[in-house]
mmCIF file of C-alpha atoms in Angstrom:
data_model
loop_
_atom_site.group_PDB
_atom_site.id
_atom_site.type_symbol
_atom_site.label_atom_id
_atom_site.label_comp_id
_atom_site.label_asym_id
_atom_site.label_seq_id
_atom_site.Cartn_x
_atom_site.Cartn_y
_atom_site.Cartn_z
ATOM 1 C CA MET X 1 -33.660 -90.985 16.620
ATOM 2 C CA VAL X 2 -36.655 -91.321 19.091
ATOM 3 C CA LEU X 3 -39.893 -93.132 17.632
ATOM 4 C CA GLU X 4 -42.585 -91.014 19.027
ATOM 5 C CA ALA X 5 -46.237 -90.147 18.712
ATOM 6 C CA THR X 6 -47.275 -86.649 19.817
ATOM 7 C CA MET X 7 -50.303 -84.863 20.543
ATOM 8 C CA ILE X 8 -50.295 -80.983 20.663
ATOM 9 C CA CYS X 9 -52.861 -79.355 22.703
ATOM 10 C CA ILE X 10 -53.625 -75.563 21.428
ATOM 11 C CA ASP X 11 -54.915 -72.759 23.358
ATOM 12 C CA ASN X 12 -57.566 -71.113 20.980
ATOM 13 C CA SER X 13 -59.445 -69.408 24.011
ATOM 14 C CA GLU X 14 -60.624 -65.709 24.001
ATOM 15 C CA TRP X 15 -57.257 -64.702 25.781
ATOM 16 C CA MET X 16 -55.487 -65.463 22.555
ATOM 17 C CA ARG X 17 -56.569 -62.561 20.830
ATOM 18 C CA ASN X 18 -54.107 -60.552 22.857
ATOM 19 C CA GLY X 19 -51.249 -58.663 21.176
ATOM 20 C CA ASP X 20 -48.375 -58.923 23.809
ATOM 21 C CA TYR X 21 -46.775 -61.613 21.647
ATOM 22 C CA ASN X 22 -45.914 -60.341 17.910
ATOM 23 C CA PRO X 23 -48.315 -60.338 16.039
ATOM 24 C CA SER X 24 -50.769 -62.039 18.560
ATOM 25 C CA ARG X 25 -50.854 -64.758 20.984
ATOM 26 C CA PHE X 26 -52.654 -67.127 18.561
ATOM 27 C CA GLN X 27 -50.504 -66.515 15.768
ATOM 28 C CA ALA X 28 -47.315 -66.847 17.794
ATOM 29 C CA GLN X 29 -48.701 -70.041 19.085
ATOM 30 C CA ALA X 30 -49.387 -71.062 15.437
ATOM 31 C CA ASP X 31 -45.863 -70.557 14.438
ATOM 32 C CA ALA X 32 -44.428 -72.473 17.069
ATOM 33 C CA VAL X 33 -46.622 -75.704 16.602
ATOM 34 C CA ASN X 34 -45.507 -75.535 12.803
ATOM 35 C CA LEU X 35 -41.793 -75.464 13.817
ATOM 36 C CA ILE X 36 -42.359 -78.317 16.281
ATOM 37 C CA CYS X 37 -44.324 -80.458 13.881
ATOM 38 C CA GLY X 38 -41.589 -79.969 11.334
ATOM 39 C CA ALA X 39 -38.941 -81.206 13.955
ATOM 40 C CA LYS X 40 -40.716 -84.161 15.082
ATOM 41 C CA THR X 41 -41.708 -85.594 11.686
ATOM 42 C CA GLN X 42 -37.932 -84.847 10.317
ATOM 43 C CA SER X 43 -36.125 -86.288 13.200
ATOM 44 C CA ASN X 44 -37.602 -89.953 12.425
ATOM 45 C CA PRO X 45 -39.723 -90.669 9.482
ATOM 46 C CA GLU X 46 -42.036 -92.697 11.335
ATOM 47 C CA ASN X 47 -43.016 -90.148 13.936
ATOM 48 C CA THR X 48 -46.486 -88.949 14.136
ATOM 49 C CA VAL X 49 -48.033 -85.911 15.196
ATOM 50 C CA GLY X 50 -51.615 -84.860 16.102
ATOM 51 C CA ILE X 51 -53.537 -81.617 16.742
ATOM 52 C CA LEU X 52 -56.613 -80.834 19.076
ATOM 53 C CA THR X 53 -57.923 -77.550 20.491
ATOM 54 C CA MET X 54 -58.843 -77.188 24.244
ATOM 55 C CA ALA X 55 -61.259 -73.960 24.076
ATOM 56 C CA GLY X 56 -64.369 -72.986 22.151
ATOM 57 C CA LYS X 57 -67.517 -75.105 22.612
ATOM 58 C CA GLY X 58 -65.413 -77.939 23.652
ATOM 59 C CA VAL X 59 -62.234 -80.059 23.231
ATOM 60 C CA ARG X 60 -62.048 -80.815 19.281
ATOM 61 C CA VAL X 61 -59.424 -83.108 17.928
ATOM 62 C CA LEU X 62 -58.400 -81.579 14.621
ATOM 63 C CA THR X 63 -56.108 -84.583 13.228
ATOM 64 C CA THR X 64 -55.172 -87.927 14.857
ATOM 65 C CA PRO X 65 -51.610 -88.827 14.937
ATOM 66 C CA THR X 66 -50.161 -88.908 11.224
ATOM 67 C CA CYS X 67 -46.715 -88.313 9.509
ATOM 68 C CA ASP X 68 -48.294 -86.274 6.618
ATOM 69 C CA LEU X 69 -46.971 -82.545 7.612
ATOM 70 C CA ALA X 70 -48.889 -80.871 5.071
ATOM 71 C CA LYS X 71 -52.319 -82.398 6.748
ATOM 72 C CA ILE X 72 -50.928 -81.128 10.138
ATOM 73 C CA LEU X 73 -50.364 -77.685 8.992
ATOM 74 C CA ALA X 74 -53.435 -77.341 7.011
ATOM 75 C CA CYS X 75 -55.600 -78.136 10.072
ATOM 76 C CA MET X 76 -54.166 -75.096 11.650
ATOM 77 C CA HIS X 77 -55.766 -72.554 9.350
ATOM 78 C CA GLY X 78 -59.192 -70.990 9.985
ATOM 79 C CA LEU X 79 -59.584 -72.032 13.659
ATOM 80 C CA ASP X 80 -62.134 -70.367 15.869
ATOM 81 C CA ILE X 81 -61.224 -68.407 18.874
ATOM 82 C CA GLY X 82 -62.998 -68.097 22.010
ATOM 83 C CA GLY X 83 -64.187 -69.793 25.415
ATOM 84 C CA ASP X 84 -62.035 -70.711 28.071
ATOM 85 C CA LEU X 85 -59.167 -73.053 28.405
ATOM 86 C CA ASN X 86 -60.071 -76.735 29.499
ATOM 87 C CA ILE X 87 -56.565 -77.976 30.150
ATOM 88 C CA ALA X 88 -57.900 -81.241 32.008
ATOM 89 C CA ALA X 89 -60.110 -82.297 29.277
ATOM 90 C CA GLY X 90 -57.641 -81.635 26.629
ATOM 91 C CA ILE X 91 -54.741 -83.703 28.294
ATOM 92 C CA GLN X 92 -57.262 -86.700 28.812
ATOM 93 C CA ILE X 93 -58.505 -86.876 25.224
ATOM 94 C CA ALA X 94 -54.645 -86.342 24.038
ATOM 95 C CA GLN X 95 -54.203 -89.438 26.118
ATOM 96 C CA LEU X 96 -56.903 -91.226 24.610
ATOM 97 C CA ALA X 97 -55.698 -90.513 21.173
ATOM 98 C CA LEU X 98 -52.330 -91.683 21.991
ATOM 99 C CA LYS X 99 -53.700 -94.966 23.084
ATOM 100 C CA HIS X 100 -55.120 -95.769 19.832
ATOM 101 C CA ARG X 101 -52.010 -95.041 17.841
ATOM 102 C CA GLN X 102 -51.372 -97.605 14.915
ATOM 103 C CA ASN X 103 -47.793 -98.241 15.960
ATOM 104 C CA LYS X 104 -47.534 -99.516 19.454
ATOM 105 C CA ASN X 105 -43.670 -99.241 19.445
ATOM 106 C CA GLN X 106 -43.851 -95.456 19.350
ATOM 107 C CA ARG X 107 -43.369 -93.373 22.690
ATOM 108 C CA GLN X 108 -46.172 -91.039 23.663
ATOM 109 C CA ARG X 109 -45.825 -87.447 24.392
ATOM 110 C CA ILE X 110 -48.077 -84.770 24.812
ATOM 111 C CA ILE X 111 -47.303 -80.876 24.390
ATOM 112 C CA VAL X 112 -49.594 -78.284 25.921
ATOM 113 C CA PHE X 113 -49.598 -74.848 25.139
ATOM 114 C CA ALA X 114 -51.139 -72.782 28.031
ATOM 115 C CA GLY X 115 -51.717 -68.938 27.199
ATOM 116 C CA SER X 116 -54.526 -68.303 29.507
ATOM 117 C CA PRO X 117 -55.447 -68.781 33.276
ATOM 118 C CA VAL X 118 -55.891 -72.399 34.499
ATOM 119 C CA LYS X 119 -59.124 -72.853 36.449
ATOM 120 C CA TYR X 120 -58.279 -76.324 37.990
ATOM 121 C CA ASP X 121 -56.636 -76.881 41.358
ATOM 122 C CA LYS X 122 -53.168 -78.391 42.040
ATOM 123 C CA LYS X 123 -54.748 -81.507 43.315
ATOM 124 C CA VAL X 124 -56.704 -82.141 39.978
ATOM 125 C CA LEU X 125 -53.703 -81.392 37.787
ATOM 126 C CA GLU X 126 -51.539 -83.781 40.032
ATOM 127 C CA LEU X 127 -54.060 -86.590 39.604
ATOM 128 C CA ILE X 128 -53.831 -86.046 35.948
ATOM 129 C CA GLY X 129 -50.109 -86.019 35.922
ATOM 130 C CA ARG X 130 -49.980 -89.179 38.028
ATOM 131 C CA LYS X 131 -52.335 -90.708 35.465
ATOM 132 C CA LEU X 132 -50.163 -89.963 32.587
ATOM 133 C CA LYS X 133 -46.993 -91.407 34.372
ATOM 134 C CA LYS X 134 -48.671 -94.628 34.920
ATOM 135 C CA ASN X 135 -49.384 -95.096 31.359
ATOM 136 C CA SER X 136 -45.729 -93.900 30.253
ATOM 137 C CA VAL X 137 -46.888 -90.768 28.751
ATOM 138 C CA ALA X 138 -44.363 -87.619 28.540
ATOM 139 C CA LEU X 139 -45.634 -84.289 28.986
ATOM 140 C CA ASP X 140 -44.158 -80.814 27.561
ATOM 141 C CA ILE X 141 -45.745 -77.461 28.784
ATOM 142 C CA VAL X 142 -45.381 -74.279 27.107
ATOM 143 C CA ASP X 143 -46.269 -71.478 29.601
ATOM 144 C CA PHE X 144 -46.852 -68.014 28.178
ATOM 145 C CA GLY X 145 -49.215 -65.018 28.477
ATOM 146 C CA GLU X 146 -51.394 -64.890 31.729
ATOM 147 C CA ASP X 147 -49.556 -65.635 35.178
ATOM 148 C CA ASP X 148 -52.325 -64.707 37.526
ATOM 149 C CA ASP X 149 -54.107 -67.066 39.861
ATOM 150 C CA GLY X 150 -50.745 -68.964 40.501
ATOM 151 C CA LYS X 151 -50.707 -70.325 36.844
ATOM 152 C CA PRO X 152 -47.091 -71.271 36.901
ATOM 153 C CA GLU X 153 -47.154 -73.099 40.090
ATOM 154 C CA LYS X 154 -49.964 -75.184 38.952
ATOM 155 C CA LEU X 155 -48.108 -76.151 35.897
ATOM 156 C CA GLU X 156 -45.139 -76.959 37.911
ATOM 157 C CA ALA X 157 -47.023 -79.290 40.154
ATOM 158 C CA LEU X 158 -48.530 -80.997 37.006
ATOM 159 C CA LEU X 159 -44.944 -81.444 35.741
ATOM 160 C CA ALA X 160 -43.518 -82.898 38.985
ATOM 161 C CA ALA X 161 -46.347 -85.418 38.789
ATOM 162 C CA VAL X 162 -45.933 -86.582 35.353
ATOM 163 C CA ASN X 163 -42.303 -86.141 35.133
ATOM 164 C CA ASN X 164 -40.248 -89.794 34.881
ATOM 165 C CA ASN X 165 -36.426 -89.500 34.570
ATOM 166 C CA GLU X 166 -36.331 -86.097 33.116
ATOM 167 C CA SER X 167 -38.494 -87.118 30.027
ATOM 168 C CA SER X 168 -40.861 -84.016 30.748
ATOM 169 C CA HIS X 169 -40.212 -80.286 30.259
ATOM 170 C CA ILE X 170 -41.790 -76.969 31.094
ATOM 171 C CA VAL X 171 -40.854 -73.583 29.380
ATOM 172 C CA HIS X 172 -42.183 -70.121 30.710
ATOM 173 C CA VAL X 173 -41.898 -67.520 27.827
ATOM 174 C CA PRO X 174 -42.562 -64.208 29.139
ATOM 175 C CA ALA X 175 -43.965 -61.433 26.990
ATOM 176 C CA GLY X 176 -41.454 -59.399 25.010
ATOM 177 C CA PRO X 177 -39.854 -58.723 21.772
ATOM 178 C CA ASN X 178 -38.795 -62.342 21.094
ATOM 179 C CA ALA X 179 -41.178 -64.459 19.308
ATOM 180 C CA LEU X 180 -42.411 -67.596 21.147
ATOM 181 C CA SER X 181 -40.831 -69.744 18.473
ATOM 182 C CA ASP X 182 -37.683 -68.178 18.952
ATOM 183 C CA VAL X 183 -37.497 -69.141 22.598
ATOM 184 C CA LEU X 184 -38.719 -72.682 21.977
ATOM 185 C CA ILE X 185 -36.154 -73.356 19.310
ATOM 186 C CA SER X 186 -33.041 -73.909 22.134
ATOM 187 C CA SER X 187 -35.470 -75.773 24.520
ATOM 188 C CA PRO X 188 -35.609 -79.363 24.920
ATOM 189 C CA ILE X 189 -39.389 -79.388 23.661
ATOM 190 C CA PHE X 190 -38.364 -78.371 20.380
ATOM 191 C CA THR X 191 -35.000 -80.345 20.059
ATOM 192 C CA GLY X 192 -36.010 -83.518 21.740
ATOM 193 C CA ASP X 193 -33.150 -83.453 24.423
ATOM 194 C CA GLY X 194 -30.733 -83.265 21.521
ATOM 195 C CA GLU X 195 -32.142 -86.307 19.774
ATOM 196 C CA GLY X 196 -34.537 -84.722 17.286
ATOM 197 C CA GLY X 197 -34.693 -81.437 15.234
ATOM 198 C CA SER X 198 -31.626 -82.008 13.399
ATOM 199 C CA GLY X 199 -31.023 -79.839 10.483
ATOM 200 C CA PHE X 200 -34.429 -78.537 10.931
ATOM 201 C CA ALA X 201 -33.562 -77.369 14.289
ATOM 202 C CA ALA X 202 -30.315 -75.696 13.048
ATOM 203 C CA ALA X 203 -32.026 -74.100 10.148
ATOM 204 C CA ALA X 204 -34.737 -72.748 12.356
ATOM 205 C CA ALA X 205 -32.132 -71.447 14.810
ATOM 206 C CA ALA X 206 -30.303 -69.706 12.060
ATOM 207 C CA ALA X 207 -33.466 -67.894 10.823
ATOM 208 C CA ALA X 208 -34.289 -66.865 14.535
ATOM 209 C CA ALA X 209 -30.673 -65.131 14.769
ATOM 210 C CA SER X 210 -31.182 -63.445 11.639
ATOM 211 C CA GLY X 211 -32.897 -60.574 13.357
ATOM 212 C CA GLY X 212 -36.479 -60.719 11.941
ATOM 213 C CA GLU X 213 -35.326 -59.865 8.306
ATOM 214 C CA TYR X 214 -37.347 -61.622 5.715
ATOM 215 C CA ASP X 215 -34.975 -64.153 3.741
ATOM 216 C CA PHE X 216 -35.637 -65.185 0.298
ATOM 217 C CA GLY X 217 -38.388 -62.221 0.200
ATOM 218 C CA VAL X 218 -40.747 -64.706 2.350
ATOM 219 C CA ASP X 219 -42.541 -63.573 5.286
ATOM 220 C CA PRO X 220 -42.627 -66.250 7.620
ATOM 221 C CA ASN X 221 -45.687 -64.930 9.492
ATOM 222 C CA ILE X 222 -47.612 -65.290 6.159
ATOM 223 C CA ASP X 223 -46.173 -68.570 4.905
ATOM 224 C CA PRO X 224 -44.126 -70.212 7.648
ATOM 225 C CA GLU X 225 -43.865 -73.440 5.918
ATOM 226 C CA LEU X 226 -42.216 -71.847 2.664
ATOM 227 C CA ALA X 227 -39.722 -69.898 4.527
ATOM 228 C CA LEU X 228 -38.470 -72.542 6.861
ATOM 229 C CA ALA X 229 -38.154 -74.935 3.957
ATOM 230 C CA LEU X 230 -36.224 -72.262 2.021
ATOM 231 C CA ARG X 231 -34.133 -71.917 5.057
ATOM 232 C CA VAL X 232 -33.472 -75.607 5.387
ATOM 233 C CA SER X 233 -32.388 -75.966 1.990
ATOM 234 C CA MET X 234 -29.970 -73.211 2.216
ATOM 235 C CA GLU X 235 -28.375 -75.005 5.231
ATOM 236 C CA GLU X 236 -27.991 -78.055 3.397
ATOM 237 C CA GLU X 237 -26.497 -76.453 0.489
ATOM 238 C CA ARG X 238 -24.018 -74.490 2.624
ATOM 239 C CA ALA X 239 -23.149 -77.828 4.320
ATOM 240 C CA ARG X 240 -22.705 -79.381 0.865
ATOM 241 C CA GLN X 241 -20.062 -76.511 -0.148
ATOM 242 C CA GLU X 242 -18.210 -76.517 3.133
ATOM 243 C CA ALA X 243 -17.725 -80.392 2.602
ATOM 244 C CA ALA X 244 -16.616 -79.970 -0.969
ATOM 245 C CA ALA X 245 -14.138 -77.148 0.056
ATOM 246 C CA LYS X 246 -12.685 -79.284 2.851
ATOM 247 C CA ARG X 247 -11.961 -82.337 0.195
ATOM 248 C CA ALA X 248 -10.340 -80.004 -2.301
ATOM 249 C CA ALA X 249 -8.018 -78.463 0.542
ATOM 250 C CA GLU X 250 -7.029 -82.075 1.637
ATOM 251 C CA GLU X 251 -6.282 -82.983 -1.910
ATOM 252 C CA SER X 252 -4.320 -79.898 -2.561
ATOM 253 C CA GLY X 253 -2.502 -80.660 0.540
ATOM 254 C CA ARG X 254 -1.375 -83.945 -0.523
ATOM 255 C CA GLN X 255 -0.341 -82.951 -3.675
ATOM 256 C CA GLU X 256 2.005 -80.293 -2.222
ATOM 257 C CA LYS X 257 3.649 -82.940 0.059
ATOM 258 C CA GLY X 258 4.243 -85.223 -3.067
ATOM 259 C CA GLU X 259 1.715 -87.651 -2.094
ATOM 260 C CA GLU X 260 -0.598 -89.203 -4.530
ATOM 261 C CA PRO X 261 -4.119 -90.067 -3.645
ATOM 262 C CA ALA X 262 -4.887 -93.299 -2.495
ATOM 263 C CA SER X 263 -6.845 -94.264 -5.408
ATOM 264 C CA THR X 264 -4.027 -93.299 -7.962
ATOM 265 C CA SER X 265 -1.481 -95.310 -6.350
ATOM 266 C CA GLN X 266 -3.774 -98.243 -6.364
ATOM 267 C CA ASP X 267 -4.595 -97.843 -9.815
ATOM 268 C CA ALA X 268 -0.762 -97.588 -10.874
ATOM 269 C CA ALA X 269 -0.097 -100.683 -8.652
ATOM 270 C CA MET X 270 -2.521 -102.610 -10.362
ATOM 271 C CA THR X 271 -1.595 -101.662 -13.962
ATOM 272 C CA ASP X 272 2.179 -102.692 -12.814
ATOM 273 C CA ARG X 273 0.830 -106.141 -12.079
ATOM 274 C CA VAL X 274 -1.150 -106.570 -15.224
ATOM 275 C CA ASN X 275 1.996 -105.597 -17.216
ATOM 276 C CA VAL X 276 4.109 -107.913 -15.385
ATOM 277 C CA THR X 277 1.535 -110.793 -15.706
ATOM 278 C CA SER X 278 1.274 -110.202 -19.622
ATOM 279 C CA ASP X 279 5.142 -109.913 -20.050
ATOM 280 C CA GLU X 280 5.506 -113.099 -18.042
ATOM 281 C CA ALA X 281 2.851 -114.938 -20.180
ATOM 282 C CA THR X 282 4.645 -113.828 -23.410
ATOM 283 C CA GLU X 283 8.087 -114.976 -22.313
ATOM 284 C CA ARG X 284 6.513 -118.532 -21.326
ATOM 285 C CA VAL X 285 4.971 -118.766 -24.810
ATOM 286 C CA SER X 286 8.016 -117.521 -26.523
ATOM 287 C CA ASP X 287 9.911 -120.041 -24.322
ATOM 288 C CA LEU X 288 7.841 -123.033 -25.338
ATOM 289 C CA MET X 289 7.813 -122.039 -29.018
ATOM 290 C CA ASP X 290 11.695 -121.983 -28.933
ATOM 291 C CA ASP X 291 11.656 -125.453 -27.335
ATOM 292 C CA ASP X 292 9.396 -126.984 -29.610
ATOM 293 C CA THR X 293 11.404 -125.245 -32.646
ATOM 294 C CA ALA X 294 14.716 -126.456 -31.238
ATOM 295 C CA LEU X 295 13.159 -130.381 -30.755
ATOM 296 C CA VAL X 296 11.928 -130.301 -34.314
ATOM 297 C CA GLU X 297 15.405 -128.891 -35.719
ATOM 298 C CA GLU X 298 17.254 -131.358 -33.367
ATOM 299 C CA ALA X 299 15.086 -134.376 -35.057
ATOM 300 C CA ILE X 300 15.740 -132.990 -38.403
ATOM 301 C CA SER X 301 19.406 -132.741 -37.988
ATOM 302 C CA ILE X 302 19.595 -136.412 -36.429
ATOM 303 C CA LEU X 303 17.661 -137.721 -39.336
ATOM 304 C CA MET X 304 19.700 -136.369 -41.840
ATOM 305 C CA ASN X 305 22.972 -137.354 -40.147
ATOM 306 C CA SER X 306 21.651 -141.079 -39.942
ATOM 307 C CA SER X 307 20.382 -140.964 -43.491
ATOM 308 C CA CYS X 308 24.010 -139.956 -44.706
ATOM 309 C CA SER X 309 25.961 -142.008 -42.523
ATOM 310 C CA GLY X 310 24.766 -144.916 -40.310
ATOM 311 C CA PRO X 311 23.874 -148.352 -41.202
ATOM 312 C CA THR X 312 20.399 -147.706 -40.439
ATOM 313 C CA MET X 313 19.502 -145.662 -43.773
ATOM 314 C CA VAL X 314 16.102 -144.270 -44.267
ATOM 315 C CA ASP X 315 14.841 -144.296 -47.504
ATOM 316 C CA ALA X 316 13.091 -141.714 -49.590
ATOM 317 C CA ASP X 317 9.633 -142.526 -48.517
ATOM 318 C CA MET X 318 10.631 -141.935 -44.860
ATOM 319 C CA LEU X 319 12.440 -138.820 -45.735
ATOM 320 C CA GLU X 320 9.222 -137.589 -47.426
ATOM 321 C CA ALA X 321 7.256 -138.347 -44.210
ATOM 322 C CA THR X 322 9.743 -136.750 -42.181
ATOM 323 C CA ASN X 323 9.085 -133.488 -44.228
ATOM 324 C CA GLU X 324 5.310 -133.777 -44.067
ATOM 325 C CA ASP X 325 5.228 -134.862 -40.176
ATOM 326 C CA GLN X 326 8.238 -134.120 -38.243
ATOM 327 C CA GLU X 327 6.717 -134.901 -34.897
ATOM 328 C CA LEU X 328 6.260 -138.592 -36.253
ATOM 329 C CA ALA X 329 9.463 -138.758 -37.683
ATOM 330 C CA MET X 330 11.466 -137.616 -34.556
ATOM 331 C CA ALA X 331 9.210 -140.109 -32.405
ATOM 332 C CA LEU X 332 10.225 -143.028 -34.653
ATOM 333 C CA GLN X 333 13.902 -141.796 -34.898
ATOM 334 C CA MET X 334 13.875 -141.858 -31.040
ATOM 335 C CA SER X 335 12.620 -145.161 -30.664
ATOM 336 C CA MET X 336 15.169 -146.566 -33.060
ATOM 337 C CA GLU X 337 17.974 -144.859 -31.345
ATOM 338 C CA ASP X 338 16.719 -146.431 -27.905
ATOM 339 C CA ARG X 339 16.633 -149.749 -29.453
ATOM 340 C CA THR X 340 19.980 -149.107 -30.929
ATOM 341 C CA LYS X 341 21.603 -148.542 -27.789
ATOM 342 C CA ASP X 342 20.370 -151.924 -26.369
ATOM 343 C CA SER X 343 21.608 -153.851 -29.374
ATOM 344 C CA SER X 344 24.044 -152.912 -32.121
ATOM 345 C CA SER X 345 22.783 -155.493 -34.539
ATOM 346 C CA GLN X 346 20.446 -154.759 -37.522
ATOM 347 C CA SER X 347 18.239 -157.578 -36.418
ATOM 348 C CA ASP X 348 17.170 -155.722 -33.270
ATOM 349 C CA ILE X 349 16.155 -152.704 -35.475
ATOM 350 C CA SER X 350 14.035 -155.271 -37.678
ATOM 351 C CA SER X 351 12.368 -156.739 -34.534
ATOM 352 C CA VAL X 352 11.534 -153.159 -33.248
ATOM 353 C CA LEU X 353 9.873 -152.139 -36.762
ATOM 354 C CA GLY X 354 8.291 -155.647 -36.432
ATOM 355 C CA ASP X 355 6.759 -155.098 -33.140
ATOM 356 C CA GLN X 356 3.530 -153.497 -34.310
ATOM 357 C CA SER X 357 1.866 -152.855 -30.633
ATOM 358 C CA PHE X 358 4.935 -150.997 -29.762
ATOM 359 C CA VAL X 359 5.009 -148.821 -32.786
ATOM 360 C CA SER X 360 1.156 -148.467 -32.475
ATOM 361 C CA SER X 361 1.604 -147.311 -28.767
ATOM 362 C CA ILE X 362 4.278 -144.738 -29.772
ATOM 363 C CA LEU X 363 2.205 -143.299 -32.471
ATOM 364 C CA ALA X 364 -1.132 -143.113 -30.284
ATOM 365 C CA SER X 365 0.942 -141.159 -27.696
ATOM 366 C CA LEU X 366 1.981 -138.355 -30.066
ATOM 367 C CA PRO X 367 -0.457 -135.311 -30.191
ATOM 368 C CA GLY X 368 -2.419 -134.992 -33.388
ATOM 369 C CA VAL X 369 -1.323 -138.376 -34.881
ATOM 370 C CA ASP X 370 -3.877 -140.994 -36.032
ATOM 371 C CA PRO X 371 -2.404 -144.472 -36.093
ATOM 372 C CA ASN X 372 -5.237 -145.532 -38.604
ATOM 373 C CA ASP X 373 -4.520 -142.855 -40.847
ATOM 374 C CA PRO X 374 -3.540 -144.444 -44.399
ATOM 375 C CA SER X 375 -0.478 -142.294 -44.844
ATOM 376 C CA VAL X 376 0.951 -143.522 -41.467
ATOM 377 C CA LYS X 377 -0.007 -147.220 -42.360
ATOM 378 C CA ASP X 378 1.773 -146.878 -45.747
ATOM 379 C CA LEU X 379 5.000 -145.335 -43.855
ATOM 380 C CA LEU X 380 4.921 -148.217 -41.504
ATOM 381 C CA ALA X 381 4.501 -150.971 -44.074
ATOM 382 C CA SER X 382 7.235 -149.333 -46.028
ATOM 383 C CA LEU X 383 9.600 -149.511 -43.028
ATOM 384 C CA GLN X 384 8.607 -153.053 -42.160
ATOM 385 C CA GLY X 385 9.284 -154.177 -46.049
ATOM 386 C CA HIS X 386 12.513 -152.306 -45.894
ATOM 387 C CA SER X 387 13.504 -153.990 -42.772
ATOM 388 C CA GLU X 388 12.765 -157.616 -44.217
ATOM 389 C CA GLU X 389 14.740 -157.026 -47.478
ATOM 390 C CA LYS X 390 17.899 -156.021 -45.245
ATOM 391 C CA LYS X 391 17.367 -159.124 -43.212
ATOM 392 C CA ASN X 392 17.008 -161.546 -46.254
ATOM 393 C CA GLU X 393 20.291 -159.740 -47.581
ATOM 394 C CA ASP X 394 22.238 -160.327 -44.566
ATOM 395 C CA ASN X 395 20.947 -164.304 -43.929
ATOM 396 C CA PRO X 396 20.745 -165.946 -47.356
ATOM 397 C CA PRO X 397 18.845 -169.317 -47.824
ATOM 398 C CA SER X 398 20.690 -172.168 -46.487
ATOM 399 C CA ASP X 399 20.341 -174.094 -49.991
ATOM 400 C CA GLU X 400 22.254 -171.242 -51.700
ATOM 401 C CA LYS X 401 25.201 -171.618 -49.241
#
């Protein structure tokens, strides 16, 4: 979208009273100005438009470049008609207004409506055109109404002097049944070389092709702003409905082919992944629980077998401790079995139980077991006392022998 500041020069001379353009030259010009202002402001929110008149008592600036469309359209009402067209002064003052624009990044453009004879020579107009070209100001000319005294040739010379890379344009609109705005809709002045206008231009073009009937019961000659706003809204709603119908047709086509929408397949895949993950977690938890249960059962069976058959018998206190804390009993039994493998004598078992540092390290490594707990200390003391009794029984004093 082109960022642009535009000054529109209106012809309000006495010639604008003629009725060769419906309903009059001035009213046809006002409708065209309203459409151009709407197209410029909607093509880019930062575009600005200003209005000035070139006849009457002198050139008069109605509004400096602004992006407020309501302010631009309001200044078009109640204008005085009279006097002669002063196109040279109007263009120069428009250039001065663009020079003092607030946003210096905006391109400069002047649109001139010439509906009455031009009293200046070609040389004067060419000099003005070269000055505009030097200051990088583009010029659009709307030639309508009188064509006496070589007016088209003068305007063509002005355009040739200012034109730079086809940035300036001229449109000749002869009198006839077509409205001035209808002719300008398809011209580069209105569309901005295809870069401006957008939906506004499309709606205006559709309104022009409707044949002059009043859509929505609104006369565009009385209230052009309201009529154009209604047409734009209608076009936007139509585009939205067409897009919705297209999406519905695509979805129905995919369903007929047996294809699921991409979103549905993605949701199903994500659900499967969640289910698989939850199943795996459940299996792992159950496996861990089974392993722990098996270890506890194995420890209980080992302890029961050893208490019934082996020489390393466990007394009632140890059996009670086993029932209260199965993990502690299993650890003690495993340590006793390891020491039994290294030595088959009962004295080795006694030495193991006598090694308090070893037993304490075993107890400290068990989860949830406190070696300083009174019950644990009582258990260890009972085991050590039992081992000492067995040792005394096996090795009597020498004097008794």
